[in-house]
Amino acid sequence: MIDIKKKPGAELIVRMEKVNKFFGSLHVLQDIDLSVTHGEVVVIIGASGSGKSTLIRCINGLEEFQHGHIEVDGNQLLPNGKSSKSLQTIRTEVGMVFQQFNLFPHLSVRDNVTLAPIKVRGTSESDAIENADRLLEQVNIADQADKLPGQLSGGQQQRVALARALAMEPRLMLFDEPTSALDPEMIGEVLDAMRELAKAGMTMMIVTHEMGFAREVADRVIYIHKGQIVEQGKPEEVFDNPQNERTQSFLGRVLKH
């Protein structure tokens, strides 16, 4: 079981108020209001191009937003990138796993995991190595620690990326379609590692097309359509009895496959 230092209570870790994001004239996020509490697993679903990935990328400043307010664990993000001091704190406390693995190809698996804690947090090399080996064990990839990323399968590389993010002891984990670049037989091993993380109490926001996984792990499912949150609720509410006709149409399409 992955061990998470969970802060007790139902404190907010993410608060988004009237967040609007534009790409030129394209209105990508429209008046997004969203709160996430410590220990909550929120899964975001919707069609490609609906704004799901943009939403979570705004939370750690990978995308600037033009209007509204975002607060992450008490740190404010301001519109148009005017948040440099808070942004550094947020990026230290928020881990992210992307569609692509983004590992350093010339570094071993272990060195990929230890680099940020040593360079950013000032962790000693010995402590960073000890923690890396523990995390690689927890995501079932300890036997690959001395290999280069290119010697690993896609599923193994994504689990390294997960261990790397966890090595910074994040307060929040963001996942941007972490299985979309994987072959079907490799998807399960990444989802298993994420299941363990959810069971351990990690606060998670997950963008995914894996509906069975969403139903299983989510405390709350959010459906986004054309940059707007049109429905949210417990998985059984959203999947079994969606209220919005757009949600009904989307689930009618994706659950057939």
Short mmCIF file of C-alpha atoms in Angstrom, two decimals:
data_model
loop_
_atom_site.label_atom_id
_atom_site.label_comp_id
_atom_site.label_asym_id
_atom_site.label_seq_id
_atom_site.Cartn_x
_atom_site.Cartn_y
_atom_site.Cartn_z
CA MET A 1 0.00 0.00 0.00
CA ILE A 2 1.28 3.45 -0.92
CA ASP A 3 1.70 5.57 2.20
CA ILE A 4 0.30 9.11 2.06
CA LYS A 5 0.81 11.77 4.70
CA LYS A 6 -2.79 12.87 4.61
CA LYS A 7 -3.94 16.05 6.28
CA PRO A 8 -7.14 15.26 8.22
CA GLY A 9 -10.42 17.05 7.79
CA ALA A 10 -12.42 18.33 4.87
CA GLU A 11 -10.27 21.35 4.09
CA LEU A 12 -10.34 22.74 0.59
CA ILE A 13 -7.20 22.16 -1.42
CA VAL A 14 -8.51 23.57 -4.74
CA ARG A 15 -10.94 26.43 -5.20
CA MET A 16 -11.79 27.78 -8.65
CA GLU A 17 -14.21 30.67 -9.00
CA LYS A 18 -15.52 31.97 -12.33
CA VAL A 19 -12.39 30.82 -14.16
CA ASN A 20 -12.33 31.72 -17.85
CA LYS A 21 -9.66 30.68 -20.31
CA PHE A 22 -9.27 31.75 -23.93
CA PHE A 23 -7.06 30.53 -26.75
CA GLY A 24 -7.36 33.57 -28.99
CA SER A 25 -11.07 33.91 -29.73
CA LEU A 26 -11.81 30.34 -28.55
CA HIS A 27 -13.48 30.34 -25.12
CA VAL A 28 -12.01 27.13 -23.69
CA LEU A 29 -13.16 27.38 -20.05
CA GLN A 30 -16.35 29.25 -19.20
CA ASP A 31 -17.08 30.39 -15.63
CA ILE A 32 -15.64 27.29 -13.97
CA ASP A 33 -16.63 26.98 -10.30
CA LEU A 34 -15.03 23.97 -8.64
CA SER A 35 -13.83 23.01 -5.16
CA VAL A 36 -11.85 19.91 -4.17
CA THR A 37 -11.30 18.82 -0.57
CA HIS A 38 -8.31 17.00 0.93
CA GLY A 39 -8.44 13.27 0.25
CA GLU A 40 -11.06 13.58 -2.47
CA VAL A 41 -10.74 11.79 -5.82
CA VAL A 42 -12.35 13.84 -8.59
CA VAL A 43 -12.57 12.35 -12.08
CA ILE A 44 -13.21 14.68 -15.02
CA ILE A 45 -14.81 13.24 -18.13
CA GLY A 46 -15.94 14.69 -21.45
CA ALA A 47 -15.33 14.57 -25.17
CA SER A 48 -11.96 15.44 -26.68
CA GLY A 49 -11.59 19.22 -26.89
CA SER A 50 -14.08 19.89 -24.10
CA GLY A 51 -11.53 21.63 -21.86
CA LYS A 52 -10.73 18.84 -19.40
CA SER A 53 -6.95 18.95 -19.73
CA THR A 54 -6.90 22.74 -19.88
CA LEU A 55 -8.77 22.87 -16.56
CA ILE A 56 -6.24 20.84 -14.62
CA ARG A 57 -3.30 22.50 -16.37
CA CYS A 58 -4.56 25.86 -15.08
CA ILE A 59 -4.38 24.51 -11.51
CA ASN A 60 -0.58 24.22 -11.57
CA GLY A 61 0.01 27.17 -13.88
CA LEU A 62 0.90 25.23 -17.02
CA GLU A 63 -1.86 27.25 -18.67
CA GLU A 64 -2.66 30.85 -17.86
CA PHE A 65 -6.28 31.88 -17.42
CA GLN A 66 -7.70 35.31 -18.22
CA HIS A 67 -10.47 35.85 -15.64
CA GLY A 68 -11.44 34.43 -12.29
CA HIS A 69 -9.68 33.10 -9.23
CA ILE A 70 -7.77 29.90 -8.42
CA GLU A 71 -6.49 28.95 -4.98
CA VAL A 72 -4.41 25.81 -4.39
CA ASP A 73 -3.73 24.82 -0.79
CA GLY A 74 -3.96 28.46 0.30
CA ASN A 75 -1.80 29.80 -2.55
CA GLN A 76 -3.44 32.12 -5.05
CA LEU A 77 -3.02 31.99 -8.80
CA LEU A 78 -3.84 35.25 -10.53
CA PRO A 79 -5.09 35.77 -14.10
CA ASN A 80 -2.62 36.27 -16.94
CA GLY A 81 0.30 34.65 -15.14
CA LYS A 82 0.73 37.32 -12.43
CA SER A 83 1.52 34.77 -9.71
CA SER A 84 5.21 33.91 -9.92
CA LYS A 85 5.81 33.50 -6.17
CA SER A 86 2.70 31.43 -5.53
CA LEU A 87 3.31 29.45 -8.70
CA GLN A 88 6.63 28.10 -7.47
CA THR A 89 5.01 26.95 -4.21
CA ILE A 90 2.11 25.35 -6.04
CA ARG A 91 4.34 23.46 -8.44
CA THR A 92 6.31 22.11 -5.48
CA GLU A 93 3.14 20.86 -3.79
CA VAL A 94 1.24 19.61 -6.86
CA GLY A 95 2.37 16.51 -8.73
CA MET A 96 1.34 15.84 -12.31
CA VAL A 97 1.39 12.79 -14.55
CA PHE A 98 0.97 13.53 -18.26
CA GLN A 99 -0.13 11.55 -21.29
CA GLN A 100 3.51 11.29 -22.34
CA PHE A 101 5.98 10.13 -19.72
CA ASN A 102 8.42 13.07 -20.00
CA LEU A 103 11.26 11.13 -18.38
CA PHE A 104 14.88 12.14 -18.89
CA PRO A 105 16.09 9.50 -21.36
CA HIS A 106 19.75 9.74 -20.35
CA LEU A 107 19.09 9.19 -16.62
CA SER A 108 18.36 5.91 -14.91
CA VAL A 109 14.91 5.24 -13.48
CA ARG A 110 16.21 5.92 -9.97
CA ASP A 111 17.91 9.16 -11.02
CA ASN A 112 14.70 10.34 -12.69
CA VAL A 113 12.92 9.93 -9.36
CA THR A 114 15.62 11.52 -7.17
CA LEU A 115 16.43 14.55 -9.34
CA ALA A 116 13.64 16.94 -8.27
CA PRO A 117 13.78 16.24 -4.52
CA ILE A 118 17.54 16.90 -4.54
CA LYS A 119 17.47 19.97 -6.80
CA VAL A 120 14.19 21.57 -5.69
CA ARG A 121 13.62 20.47 -2.09
CA GLY A 122 17.27 20.17 -1.10
CA THR A 123 16.87 16.55 -0.01
CA SER A 124 20.14 14.75 0.66
CA GLU A 125 21.18 12.24 -1.96
CA SER A 126 21.00 9.33 0.46
CA ASP A 127 17.48 10.24 1.63
CA ALA A 128 16.33 10.82 -1.95
CA ILE A 129 17.65 7.41 -3.04
CA GLU A 130 16.03 5.68 -0.07
CA ASN A 131 12.70 7.33 -0.82
CA ALA A 132 12.97 6.61 -4.55
CA ASP A 133 13.61 2.92 -3.94
CA ARG A 134 10.61 2.78 -1.59
CA LEU A 135 8.34 4.43 -4.16
CA LEU A 136 9.58 2.25 -7.01
CA GLU A 137 8.79 -0.76 -4.84
CA GLN A 138 5.30 0.56 -4.19
CA VAL A 139 4.55 0.97 -7.90
CA ASN A 140 6.01 -2.51 -8.54
CA ILE A 141 8.98 -1.46 -10.60
CA ALA A 142 11.90 -1.67 -8.13
CA ASP A 143 13.71 -4.23 -10.28
CA GLN A 144 14.01 -1.66 -13.09
CA ALA A 145 15.70 1.08 -11.01
CA ASP A 146 19.06 0.96 -12.79
CA LYS A 147 17.68 0.84 -16.34
CA LEU A 148 17.18 3.76 -18.71
CA PRO A 149 13.59 4.73 -19.57
CA GLY A 150 14.02 3.55 -23.16
CA GLN A 151 14.55 0.00 -21.89
CA LEU A 152 11.10 -0.05 -20.26
CA SER A 153 7.61 -0.63 -21.59
CA GLY A 154 5.17 2.26 -21.78
CA GLY A 155 3.31 1.06 -18.70
CA GLN A 156 6.55 0.79 -16.76
CA GLN A 157 7.62 4.29 -17.84
CA GLN A 158 4.30 5.74 -16.72
CA ARG A 159 4.71 4.10 -13.30
CA VAL A 160 8.17 5.68 -13.08
CA ALA A 161 6.53 9.03 -13.87
CA LEU A 162 4.08 8.38 -11.03
CA ALA A 163 6.89 7.55 -8.61
CA ARG A 164 8.74 10.69 -9.71
CA ALA A 165 5.72 12.84 -8.95
CA LEU A 166 5.20 11.17 -5.55
CA ALA A 167 8.84 11.73 -4.63
CA MET A 168 8.07 15.43 -4.13
CA GLU A 169 5.49 14.46 -1.47
CA PRO A 170 2.72 16.40 -3.24
CA ARG A 171 -0.46 17.53 -1.53
CA LEU A 172 -2.39 17.08 -4.76
CA MET A 173 -1.91 14.82 -7.78
CA LEU A 174 -3.14 15.76 -11.25
CA PHE A 175 -3.46 13.13 -13.99
CA ASP A 176 -3.94 14.18 -17.60
CA GLU A 177 -5.17 11.07 -19.43
CA PRO A 178 -2.26 8.99 -18.07
CA THR A 179 -3.19 5.85 -20.02
CA SER A 180 -4.05 7.36 -23.41
CA ALA A 181 -0.58 6.75 -24.88
CA LEU A 182 -0.37 3.16 -23.66
CA ASP A 183 -1.08 -0.11 -25.44
CA PRO A 184 -4.25 -1.75 -24.07
CA GLU A 185 -2.38 -4.49 -22.20
CA MET A 186 -0.34 -1.87 -20.31
CA ILE A 187 -3.25 0.27 -19.14
CA GLY A 188 -4.20 -2.00 -16.25
CA GLU A 189 -0.87 -1.80 -14.47
CA VAL A 190 -0.97 2.01 -14.39
CA LEU A 191 -4.58 2.07 -13.23
CA ASP A 192 -3.70 -0.42 -10.48
CA ALA A 193 -1.03 1.95 -9.15
CA MET A 194 -3.53 4.81 -9.23
CA ARG A 195 -6.09 2.69 -7.38
CA GLU A 196 -3.57 2.14 -4.60
CA LEU A 197 -2.94 5.87 -4.46
CA ALA A 198 -6.67 6.57 -4.14
CA LYS A 199 -7.03 3.97 -1.37
CA ALA A 200 -4.14 5.59 0.49
CA GLY A 201 -5.99 8.91 0.65
CA MET A 202 -4.16 11.02 -1.92
CA THR A 203 -6.10 14.02 -3.21
CA MET A 204 -6.43 13.42 -6.94
CA MET A 205 -7.91 15.11 -10.00
CA ILE A 206 -7.98 12.72 -12.94
CA VAL A 207 -8.82 13.38 -16.59
CA THR A 208 -9.55 10.02 -18.19
CA HIS A 209 -11.56 8.14 -20.79
CA GLU A 210 -11.49 4.98 -18.64
CA MET A 211 -15.12 4.97 -17.49
CA GLY A 212 -14.95 1.74 -15.49
CA PHE A 213 -11.99 3.10 -13.57
CA ALA A 214 -13.82 6.41 -13.01
CA ARG A 215 -16.83 4.61 -11.58
CA GLU A 216 -14.61 2.56 -9.27
CA VAL A 217 -12.26 5.14 -7.75
CA ALA A 218 -14.01 8.51 -7.94
CA ASP A 219 -15.66 10.24 -5.03
CA ARG A 220 -17.09 12.65 -7.57
CA VAL A 221 -17.40 12.64 -11.36
CA ILE A 222 -17.52 15.89 -13.33
CA TYR A 223 -18.74 16.05 -16.91
CA ILE A 224 -17.45 18.97 -18.99
CA HIS A 225 -18.99 20.04 -22.30
CA LYS A 226 -17.54 22.87 -24.39
CA GLY A 227 -15.69 24.40 -21.46
CA GLN A 228 -18.55 24.24 -18.98
CA ILE A 229 -19.27 21.93 -16.06
CA VAL A 230 -22.73 20.69 -16.96
CA GLU A 231 -23.07 17.86 -14.43
CA GLN A 232 -21.32 16.47 -11.37
CA GLY A 233 -22.08 14.00 -8.63
CA LYS A 234 -21.26 10.61 -7.18
CA PRO A 235 -20.26 8.04 -9.83
CA GLU A 236 -23.49 6.10 -9.50
CA GLU A 237 -25.50 9.29 -9.95
CA VAL A 238 -23.66 10.46 -13.05
CA PHE A 239 -23.26 7.08 -14.75
CA ASP A 240 -26.56 5.45 -13.83
CA ASN A 241 -28.91 8.42 -13.75
CA PRO A 242 -27.44 11.45 -15.58
CA GLN A 243 -29.73 14.47 -15.44
CA ASN A 244 -28.32 16.60 -18.25
CA GLU A 245 -29.15 15.55 -21.81
CA ARG A 246 -25.57 16.29 -22.92
CA THR A 247 -24.24 13.91 -20.27
CA GLN A 248 -26.79 11.31 -21.34
CA SER A 249 -25.70 11.62 -24.96
CA PHE A 250 -21.98 11.42 -24.14
CA LEU A 251 -22.32 8.39 -21.88
CA GLY A 252 -24.64 6.73 -24.35
CA ARG A 253 -21.83 6.90 -26.91
CA VAL A 254 -18.82 5.98 -24.78
CA LEU A 255 -20.39 3.23 -22.69
CA LYS A 256 -21.36 1.28 -25.80
CA HIS A 257 -17.69 0.61 -26.57
#
